[in-house]
Amino acid sequence: LTSESVLKKNLTQYLVEQQRQKKTVTADVRLLLETVARACKAIGHAVSKGALGGVLGSLDSENVQGEVQKKLDVLSNEILLEANEWGGNLAAMASEEMDTLHRIPDYYPKGENLLLFDPLDGSSNIDVNVSIGTIFSVLSVPPEARDRVIEEQDFLQPGVRQVAAGYAIYGPQTMLVLTVGDGVAAFTLDKEMGSWVLTTERITIPEDTSEFAINMSNMRHWEAPVKRYIDDCLAGPEGPLGKNYNMRWIASMVADVHRILTRGGIFMYPRDARASGRKGKLRLMYEANPMSFLVEQAGGMSIDGTQRILDVQPTELHQRIGVILGSRNEVERVRQYHEQG
Ligand code: AHM
Ligand code: MG
């Protein structure tokens, strides 16, 4: 063994380099990201215990969006709140599992950042031992809010303003995938050392793909362009796209996006005609924005059908949006289908 093989580059070194040499993060954001990563380790540990830890199953409660909460949803939310409250680098947090924002209590020092998260994404997969994950996004407190109490509106910044974003995936391996605006790096948790080891320094999504991910059971609700595109994919080599397509749908956005970052593909949870004007299932602030930031930083593309997601001006904290992201040329193709109406 050499010291090099034992002391592999880890998250701390990566972030210190980003701070010192590339100046992409402040010391505050660096510490914040380390804390989020630490919380993800704890969530991953709870997830891996499953029935042994008594953490599976649902609670009697519903979240603000009327969805039944799983025990692990609530536990993960608490872990993230507790880990991040006292560090002094945050002003407030917002979560898919909380009705409104959570301000840092007065007895702790406050910082100039905002943290948003979906503590445990992929609810339907929690109890069935399929990959799930934590998604997070970091924004700065807007200048006009620096000297006053943080309000919900201070979170309503378009995704282009994100300072950092990422996810942890709890799968066969526990990984952390992160961007601070300088490409996308992936870390694998070395469970014996307790350390996030840098395993891919710069992820790039292949520009072309013949693999799509969509929940086909919603087909009758889709808008015409999405229906036409999927029909054309299914038509195979004789159809207008001239090739065979493969399909994957894990129903954990983290796992589907992770596959796309690894080998390319297109992921779609489009807006559809269900429930009187429902604007898609996924949430802009906790899911679409952080994933779009990662995908763009890896050379991919992310739209709601016609518009770049990162440019969307949010109007509500829990707002939903259609999401089409992945390999650049394929997403561009779907954008053109939308242009044609
Ligand atoms: P959640 O935040 O309640 O877990 O919902 C989000 C998840 C995504 O991870 C996934 O892409 C999607 O819901 C799957 O939805 P469906 O069950 O409709 O296929
Ligand atoms: Mg979610």
Coordinates of C-alpha atoms and ligand atoms in Angstrom, one line a residue, residues 67 96 118 120-124 215 218 249 251-254 256 267 269 281-283 287, ligand 1:
E67 CA -48.8 12.9 0.0
E96 CA -40.4 19.2 0.0
D118 CA -36.0 16.8 -1.1
L120 CA -35.7 11.3 0.4
D121 CA -36.8 11.2 -3.2
G122 CA -38.4 8.2 -4.7
S123 CA -41.1 7.6 -2.0
S124 CA -42.6 4.6 -3.8
N215 CA -43.9 6.5 -17.0
N218 CA -49.6 8.3 -18.1
W249 CA -38.2 3.7 -15.6
A251 CA -39.5 5.8 -10.5
S252 CA -36.7 7.3 -8.5
M253 CA -35.6 10.5 -10.2
V254 CA -32.2 10.3 -8.6
D256 CA -32.9 7.7 -13.4
F267 CA -35.7 11.5 -18.8
Y269 CA -41.9 13.6 -16.5
K281 CA -45.4 16.0 -10.9
L282 CA -41.9 17.1 -10.1
R283 CA -41.1 20.1 -8.0
E287 CA -36.0 18.4 -8.0
Ligands
AHM1 P1 -41.5 11.9 -4.5 O1 -40.7 13.2 -4.3 O2 -42.8 11.9 -3.8 O3 -40.7 10.7 -4.2 O4 -41.9 11.9 -6.0 C1 -40.9 12.0 -7.0 C2 -40.7 10.8 -7.7 C3 -39.5 10.8 -8.6 O5 -38.3 10.4 -8.0 C4 -39.8 9.9 -9.8 O6 -39.2 10.3 -11.0 C5 -41.3 10.1 -9.8 O7 -41.8 10.5 -8.6 C6 -42.0 8.8 -10.2 O8 -43.4 9.0 -10.3 P2 -44.4 7.9 -10.7 O9 -44.6 7.0 -9.6 O10 -45.6 8.6 -11.1 O11 -43.8 7.1 -11.9

